[in-house]
Amino acid sequence: MDAALTSGDARTVLDENDISRAITRIAHEIVERNKGISDLVLLGIPSRGLPLAARIAAQLERIDGGVVPLGSLDITMYRDDLRLRPARALEPTDIPARGVEGATVVLVDDVLYSGRTIRAALDAVSDFGRPRAIQLAVLVDRGHRELPIRPDFVGKNLPTSTDEKVSVRLREVDGFDGVTIMGGVA
Amino acid sequence: MRHLLSAADLDAKEAMRVLDTAAELATLTDRSVKKLPTLRGRTVVNLFFEDSTRTRISFEIAAKRLSADVINFAAKGSSVSKGESLKDTALTLEAMGADAVVIRHPASGAPHRLANAGWIHGSVVNAGDGTHEHPTQALLDAYTLRERLRQGSGDLDGLRVTIVGDVLHSRVARSNVLLLSTLGADVTLVAPPTLLPTGVETWPCTFTYDIDSVLPTSDAVMMLRVQGERMQAAYFPSAREYSRRYGLDRERMGRLPEHAIVMHPGPMNRGMEISADVADDDRSVMVDQVTNGVSVRMAVLYLMLGGSTEGAA
Amino acid sequence: MSGLVLTGVRPLGGDPVDIVMAGDRIVDIVGAGQGSGNGAGSQVLDGTGLVALPGLVDLHTHLREPGREDAETVATGARAAALGGFTAVFAMANTDPVADTAGVVEQVWRLGRESGLVDVHPVGAVTVGLAGSHLAELGAMATSAAQVRVFSDDGKCVWDAALMRRALEYVKAFDGVIAQHAQEPRLTEGAQMNEGVLSGVLGLTGWPAVAEESIIARDVLLAHHVGSRLHVCHVSTAGSVDIIRWAKARGIDVTAEVTPHHLLLTEELVRSYDPVYKVNPPLRRAEDVEALREGLADGTIDIVATDHAPHAHEDKDCEWGAASFGMLGLQTALSVVIDTMVNSGRMDWAAVADRMSVAPARIGRATRHGGSLQGGSIANITLVDPTQMWTVQPTELASKSRNTPYAGMQLPGRVVHVVKDGRPTVIDGAVVLDSAVAGSRS
């Protein structure tokens, strides 16, 4: 993905604590919206959606006491832009044993941008069964949707211009937590 | 990956990429919708000049699971006049807009001609050419070895694989020697001297004429099909002598280490290179090989056609 | 009296002279610049700086007529030969029908006379239909208008030892020679390329060197035993060169030929599976190429012979196993010899003249060819510019077929003029289409 974080023109918009609070809030919102955690299934979209989903699942367990089924959903094979680059390596897809049939699936990703990743994720989930509902939780919504997709739970709304780069770093993948914006007109 | 003509086309990194991709795609069998939309709109042609229902169906399933359109072209090489069939057929496929051609042909080098003679623009997958190579067979064999003996990940470093049979005429043996050694395995060939190719001492493997000397230290034994017709050309005196000296029977199987597996590319000549009870034993993984064949072929087709195809090496 | 004068040419690379001809003979060799002006009506060809060789003689060529006129005809083959600097070619007998009777050889001979560009000497088959079981009517072919002296089943081997013995004995009666295509058939069943490490890797059935060497060894001993002369076609292995050297040291009357492609190309080219490299005997290893060059240089191998083997497009534009064996050779032969033997310093022009004209003419008993470049000799002369490079373009060759292994390669040496029986057949690299040339006596 993106290059080193600590370059001169990178501005931190969320630090470790901000991220932690955002996840806690998202977890509460999920419980509130769904009136509990029954029939919920969390699916993280690789790569950074996975640790986020895991953290949300841990929070949900703290809040509610029950364990929410957790899995991963790789959307590579469903992308609409496959022909633009050489074939990409696949990430793991691991649907919990309960499946998605009749469940409320909460997709988890780090950044929502054009919406095409989520469109692919919707197609991917449908091939596994028919959920009762699909909801979307993202850490950052940076705007510029190209498809009619909207998130249900947002960590932070971050208006950006298209020539800016948003980088999400997570402890589990990158060794530390932080969200930065780089480039664009300061 | 533009073409897959030989196992030597893949270095260790590329080979593992195929295996890792296949591992992900293998989970497709457990889903209710056993399909991915990735190759929608692509056309894959199965061009089989040799009878082979098993391999052809494997490629067909693989292509269809990726939503590609499949055209099957079966030509008996012997009944068509020499030469015309391959080129003319290729020109027809080009007119049909084939994105990939999977070809099995009795002449070694036919896939190379198809890929390089300028008859077609699509990708070429070698599904077995004469006595030369069968790269996807080697890939599914490597996948099976990895799954059974390396917990399904990484390479085959230090794995001791013994291949027994008519190496001289075996495209499976050639591809496996190349691919398995690329992945770090130690390969040993076992055959009578008449069935080992000239120059085998330069291959990246060892060889011996004595099967019993290597069985106790083999992690996997791959038995190759031996045709009875080879007797007529004096490669060995009789089927009885061959199976006595090189066949895998229950007694020999007992000398394998506990964890060792038995493989065979099929079809088997039960009683010749492998006895019926060995073929049906738990340690024989032929059925797994067939299953893994579909996943591996899906991975190959995806890596070949699932991204941009211009400018690929 | 009208004649032909070549000015400023260098015989065998020596000092420039003028060669004066009248009728079909060389009349005089004079200092450069002094030859023209020898009577009005003389045709003068400027050969300044060109090396003059006696007209080249190819002892091994396939002209495909009768039977495969789609691949080549005597006329198109003769044109290719002339452009390659040849004034005589020997046409192998594996036509359809096979040249195993006086009738067929006379037909080929007549077609050669009609083209007029080169002397076509038909080779007669050793056995009826090349089947290897019964002797063909060798005597009838020898006394026919074609005056056959070279007999060969080339394409196939006379593998039956008893039959080979009889053939060697029989031709003594009319000074004939058996030219053997040395290939033990049982060791080469289904063979596609040289047997070695590469054939094992490529999955192609091998053609082991011993299949050639064992036949040569047998035949030189037979020739010695019956007191006959033997010629060995297209020697391709280091071991074969050794056997021939051994035989000659014992005084055995054996001669041998090597093709230009075996002097230059190795089996590595087969990796591409491109059938343009499929030939019989096959391309071999670098060590074999080196031994053949050495053998040609020291005279163990007596001649260069092209084994020009034209094939129709569909016989080569296919997978390896289905393709025919053979390569074109007439127009590129001298250039390949210059490249591998002259430019490397292994042979001088006198040696080139010997291997490509004098010796083949002698072996084939083509008495009008291979003469020295001096007064009294028949005027068969080849003029070549050895330094000029040219690129081989298959579509620009005179042969009806396109199967040259040198496509796209740059080779040295351009044949500029060719004179046959005192008349030019090639002027400035182009064939002379002249009724006075056609039908001239051979």
PDB file of C-alpha atoms in Angstrom, chain B residues 156-308:
ATOM      1  CA  LEU B 156       8.627 -28.509   0.034  1.00  0.00           C
ATOM      2  CA  ASP B 157      12.122 -27.982   1.403  1.00  0.00           C
ATOM      3  CA  GLY B 158      13.789 -31.281   2.256  1.00  0.00           C
ATOM      4  CA  LEU B 159      10.776 -33.403   1.355  1.00  0.00           C
ATOM      5  CA  ARG B 160      11.947 -36.746  -0.059  1.00  0.00           C
ATOM      6  CA  VAL B 161       9.905 -37.712  -3.089  1.00  0.00           C
ATOM      7  CA  THR B 162      10.492 -40.943  -5.034  1.00  0.00           C
ATOM      8  CA  ILE B 163       9.141 -41.311  -8.554  1.00  0.00           C
ATOM      9  CA  VAL B 164       8.984 -44.853  -9.932  1.00  0.00           C
ATOM     10  CA  GLY B 165       8.267 -46.042 -13.451  1.00  0.00           C
ATOM     11  CA  ASP B 166       8.695 -45.323 -17.138  1.00  0.00           C
ATOM     12  CA  VAL B 167      10.508 -42.005 -16.718  1.00  0.00           C
ATOM     13  CA  LEU B 168      11.747 -42.064 -20.304  1.00  0.00           C
ATOM     14  CA  HIS B 169       8.244 -41.702 -21.735  1.00  0.00           C
ATOM     15  CA  SER B 170       6.717 -39.739 -18.860  1.00  0.00           C
ATOM     16  CA  ARG B 171       5.789 -36.086 -19.143  1.00  0.00           C
ATOM     17  CA  VAL B 172       4.545 -36.236 -15.558  1.00  0.00           C
ATOM     18  CA  ALA B 173       8.023 -37.251 -14.377  1.00  0.00           C
ATOM     19  CA  ARG B 174       9.756 -34.457 -16.269  1.00  0.00           C
ATOM     20  CA  SER B 175       7.451 -31.744 -14.960  1.00  0.00           C
ATOM     21  CA  ASN B 176       7.600 -33.094 -11.416  1.00  0.00           C
ATOM     22  CA  VAL B 177      11.395 -33.277 -11.339  1.00  0.00           C
ATOM     23  CA  LEU B 178      11.542 -29.646 -12.413  1.00  0.00           C
ATOM     24  CA  LEU B 179       8.805 -28.277 -10.163  1.00  0.00           C
ATOM     25  CA  LEU B 180       9.471 -30.293  -7.020  1.00  0.00           C
ATOM     26  CA  SER B 181      13.171 -29.472  -7.076  1.00  0.00           C
ATOM     27  CA  THR B 182      12.315 -25.801  -7.626  1.00  0.00           C
ATOM     28  CA  LEU B 183      10.238 -26.016  -4.446  1.00  0.00           C
ATOM     29  CA  GLY B 184      13.128 -27.553  -2.529  1.00  0.00           C
ATOM     30  CA  ALA B 185      12.197 -31.230  -2.524  1.00  0.00           C
ATOM     31  CA  ASP B 186      14.773 -34.011  -2.921  1.00  0.00           C
ATOM     32  CA  VAL B 187      13.603 -36.118  -5.834  1.00  0.00           C
ATOM     33  CA  THR B 188      14.799 -39.643  -6.614  1.00  0.00           C
ATOM     34  CA  LEU B 189      13.890 -41.454  -9.827  1.00  0.00           C
ATOM     35  CA  VAL B 190      13.607 -45.250  -9.849  1.00  0.00           C
ATOM     36  CA  ALA B 191      13.467 -47.242 -13.080  1.00  0.00           C
ATOM     37  CA  PRO B 192      15.289 -49.949 -15.017  1.00  0.00           C
ATOM     38  CA  PRO B 193      18.184 -48.449 -17.031  1.00  0.00           C
ATOM     39  CA  THR B 194      16.211 -48.793 -20.270  1.00  0.00           C
ATOM     40  CA  LEU B 195      13.478 -46.486 -18.976  1.00  0.00           C
ATOM     41  CA  LEU B 196      15.702 -43.616 -17.834  1.00  0.00           C
ATOM     42  CA  PRO B 197      16.423 -40.856 -20.383  1.00  0.00           C
ATOM     43  CA  THR B 198      19.864 -40.096 -21.740  1.00  0.00           C
ATOM     44  CA  GLY B 199      21.428 -37.401 -19.622  1.00  0.00           C
ATOM     45  CA  VAL B 200      19.300 -38.068 -16.526  1.00  0.00           C
ATOM     46  CA  GLU B 201      22.453 -37.658 -14.479  1.00  0.00           C
ATOM     47  CA  THR B 202      22.317 -33.951 -15.345  1.00  0.00           C
ATOM     48  CA  TRP B 203      18.760 -33.540 -14.038  1.00  0.00           C
ATOM     49  CA  PRO B 204      18.129 -31.850 -10.644  1.00  0.00           C
ATOM     50  CA  CYS B 205      17.486 -35.183  -8.920  1.00  0.00           C
ATOM     51  CA  THR B 206      19.147 -38.522  -8.148  1.00  0.00           C
ATOM     52  CA  PHE B 207      18.298 -41.899  -9.599  1.00  0.00           C
ATOM     53  CA  THR B 208      18.626 -45.548  -8.743  1.00  0.00           C
ATOM     54  CA  TYR B 209      17.699 -48.879 -10.315  1.00  0.00           C
ATOM     55  CA  ASP B 210      16.792 -50.335  -6.896  1.00  0.00           C
ATOM     56  CA  ILE B 211      13.371 -49.440  -5.518  1.00  0.00           C
ATOM     57  CA  ASP B 212      13.841 -51.222  -2.210  1.00  0.00           C
ATOM     58  CA  SER B 213      16.856 -49.090  -1.297  1.00  0.00           C
ATOM     59  CA  VAL B 214      14.831 -45.857  -1.277  1.00  0.00           C
ATOM     60  CA  LEU B 215      11.421 -46.837   0.109  1.00  0.00           C
ATOM     61  CA  PRO B 216      12.355 -46.616   3.823  1.00  0.00           C
ATOM     62  CA  THR B 217      13.473 -42.992   3.408  1.00  0.00           C
ATOM     63  CA  SER B 218      10.695 -41.736   1.161  1.00  0.00           C
ATOM     64  CA  ASP B 219       8.096 -39.246   2.386  1.00  0.00           C
ATOM     65  CA  ALA B 220       6.082 -39.809  -0.768  1.00  0.00           C
ATOM     66  CA  VAL B 221       6.161 -42.356  -3.556  1.00  0.00           C
ATOM     67  CA  MET B 222       4.751 -41.426  -6.951  1.00  0.00           C
ATOM     68  CA  MET B 223       4.043 -44.421  -9.185  1.00  0.00           C
ATOM     69  CA  LEU B 224       3.999 -43.795 -12.929  1.00  0.00           C
ATOM     70  CA  ARG B 225       1.920 -45.738 -15.375  1.00  0.00           C
ATOM     71  CA  VAL B 226       3.891 -48.376 -17.291  1.00  0.00           C
ATOM     72  CA  GLN B 227       2.451 -49.504 -20.595  1.00  0.00           C
ATOM     73  CA  GLY B 228       2.559 -53.166 -21.579  1.00  0.00           C
ATOM     74  CA  GLU B 229       3.466 -52.185 -25.162  1.00  0.00           C
ATOM     75  CA  ARG B 230       6.926 -51.174 -23.970  1.00  0.00           C
ATOM     76  CA  MET B 231       7.653 -54.904 -23.719  1.00  0.00           C
ATOM     77  CA  GLN B 232       7.476 -55.198 -27.509  1.00  0.00           C
ATOM     78  CA  ALA B 233      10.227 -52.630 -27.895  1.00  0.00           C
ATOM     79  CA  ALA B 234      12.393 -54.548 -25.446  1.00  0.00           C
ATOM     80  CA  TYR B 235      12.405 -51.960 -22.650  1.00  0.00           C
ATOM     81  CA  PHE B 236      11.793 -54.810 -20.218  1.00  0.00           C
ATOM     82  CA  PRO B 237      11.297 -58.539 -20.803  1.00  0.00           C
ATOM     83  CA  SER B 238       7.871 -59.159 -19.287  1.00  0.00           C
ATOM     84  CA  ALA B 239       5.117 -57.585 -17.186  1.00  0.00           C
ATOM     85  CA  ARG B 240       5.856 -60.116 -14.478  1.00  0.00           C
ATOM     86  CA  GLU B 241       9.503 -59.157 -14.218  1.00  0.00           C
ATOM     87  CA  TYR B 242       8.662 -55.478 -14.256  1.00  0.00           C
ATOM     88  CA  SER B 243       6.124 -55.628 -11.453  1.00  0.00           C
ATOM     89  CA  ARG B 244       8.346 -57.932  -9.443  1.00  0.00           C
ATOM     90  CA  ARG B 245      11.292 -55.554  -9.624  1.00  0.00           C
ATOM     91  CA  TYR B 246       9.515 -52.182  -9.659  1.00  0.00           C
ATOM     92  CA  GLY B 247       5.908 -52.659  -8.636  1.00  0.00           C
ATOM     93  CA  LEU B 248       4.494 -51.281  -5.414  1.00  0.00           C
ATOM     94  CA  ASP B 249       2.726 -54.084  -3.587  1.00  0.00           C
ATOM     95  CA  ARG B 250       1.568 -54.470   0.022  1.00  0.00           C
ATOM     96  CA  GLU B 251       4.897 -55.850   1.123  1.00  0.00           C
ATOM     97  CA  ARG B 252       6.851 -52.903  -0.270  1.00  0.00           C
ATOM     98  CA  MET B 253       4.257 -50.500   1.080  1.00  0.00           C
ATOM     99  CA  GLY B 254       4.974 -51.888   4.518  1.00  0.00           C
ATOM    100  CA  ARG B 255       8.545 -50.683   4.223  1.00  0.00           C
ATOM    101  CA  LEU B 256       7.490 -47.072   3.777  1.00  0.00           C
ATOM    102  CA  PRO B 257       7.636 -44.738   6.790  1.00  0.00           C
ATOM    103  CA  GLU B 258       4.334 -44.383   8.681  1.00  0.00           C
ATOM    104  CA  HIS B 259       3.592 -40.903   7.402  1.00  0.00           C
ATOM    105  CA  ALA B 260       4.455 -41.617   3.761  1.00  0.00           C
ATOM    106  CA  ILE B 261       1.835 -41.225   1.044  1.00  0.00           C
ATOM    107  CA  VAL B 262       1.408 -42.978  -2.302  1.00  0.00           C
ATOM    108  CA  MET B 263       0.523 -40.985  -5.410  1.00  0.00           C
ATOM    109  CA  HIS B 264      -0.330 -41.816  -9.014  1.00  0.00           C
ATOM    110  CA  PRO B 265      -1.228 -39.474 -11.885  1.00  0.00           C
ATOM    111  CA  GLY B 266      -3.696 -42.021 -13.253  1.00  0.00           C
ATOM    112  CA  PRO B 267      -4.924 -43.995 -15.006  1.00  0.00           C
ATOM    113  CA  MET B 268      -3.478 -46.921 -13.081  1.00  0.00           C
ATOM    114  CA  ASN B 269      -2.395 -50.247 -14.458  1.00  0.00           C
ATOM    115  CA  ARG B 270      -3.457 -52.240 -11.395  1.00  0.00           C
ATOM    116  CA  GLY B 271      -1.230 -55.256 -11.095  1.00  0.00           C
ATOM    117  CA  MET B 272       1.576 -53.738 -13.147  1.00  0.00           C
ATOM    118  CA  GLU B 273       3.102 -50.765 -11.322  1.00  0.00           C
ATOM    119  CA  ILE B 274       0.739 -50.844  -8.365  1.00  0.00           C
ATOM    120  CA  SER B 275      -1.250 -53.614  -6.745  1.00  0.00           C
ATOM    121  CA  ALA B 276      -4.984 -53.219  -6.231  1.00  0.00           C
ATOM    122  CA  ASP B 277      -4.827 -53.280  -2.444  1.00  0.00           C
ATOM    123  CA  VAL B 278      -2.165 -50.581  -2.359  1.00  0.00           C
ATOM    124  CA  ALA B 279      -4.244 -48.426  -4.675  1.00  0.00           C
ATOM    125  CA  ASP B 280      -7.166 -48.618  -2.275  1.00  0.00           C
ATOM    126  CA  ASP B 281      -5.135 -48.055   0.899  1.00  0.00           C
ATOM    127  CA  ASP B 282      -5.670 -44.990   3.126  1.00  0.00           C
ATOM    128  CA  ARG B 283      -2.219 -43.754   2.382  1.00  0.00           C
ATOM    129  CA  SER B 284      -2.943 -43.586  -1.336  1.00  0.00           C
ATOM    130  CA  VAL B 285      -4.055 -40.069  -2.174  1.00  0.00           C
ATOM    131  CA  MET B 286      -5.124 -40.435  -5.806  1.00  0.00           C
ATOM    132  CA  VAL B 287      -8.604 -39.101  -5.116  1.00  0.00           C
ATOM    133  CA  ASP B 288      -7.130 -36.023  -3.410  1.00  0.00           C
ATOM    134  CA  GLN B 289      -4.935 -35.487  -6.451  1.00  0.00           C
ATOM    135  CA  VAL B 290      -7.994 -35.320  -8.664  1.00  0.00           C
ATOM    136  CA  THR B 291      -9.783 -32.879  -6.329  1.00  0.00           C
ATOM    137  CA  ASN B 292      -6.684 -30.731  -6.058  1.00  0.00           C
ATOM    138  CA  GLY B 293      -6.389 -30.743  -9.822  1.00  0.00           C
ATOM    139  CA  VAL B 294      -9.469 -28.571 -10.124  1.00  0.00           C
ATOM    140  CA  SER B 295      -8.246 -26.021  -7.546  1.00  0.00           C
ATOM    141  CA  VAL B 296      -4.815 -25.833  -9.106  1.00  0.00           C
ATOM    142  CA  ARG B 297      -6.215 -25.399 -12.600  1.00  0.00           C
ATOM    143  CA  MET B 298      -8.544 -22.686 -11.329  1.00  0.00           C
ATOM    144  CA  ALA B 299      -5.511 -20.924  -9.890  1.00  0.00           C
ATOM    145  CA  VAL B 300      -3.613 -21.196 -13.181  1.00  0.00           C
ATOM    146  CA  LEU B 301      -6.529 -19.884 -15.229  1.00  0.00           C
ATOM    147  CA  TYR B 302      -7.112 -17.038 -12.767  1.00  0.00           C
ATOM    148  CA  LEU B 303      -3.460 -15.978 -12.706  1.00  0.00           C
ATOM    149  CA  MET B 304      -3.358 -16.158 -16.478  1.00  0.00           C
ATOM    150  CA  LEU B 305      -6.631 -14.449 -17.359  1.00  0.00           C
ATOM    151  CA  GLY B 306      -7.849 -12.774 -14.172  1.00  0.00           C
ATOM    152  CA  GLY B 307      -5.923  -9.558 -14.638  1.00  0.00           C
ATOM    153  CA  SER B 308      -4.691  -7.429 -17.506  1.00  0.00           C
TER     154      SER B 308
END
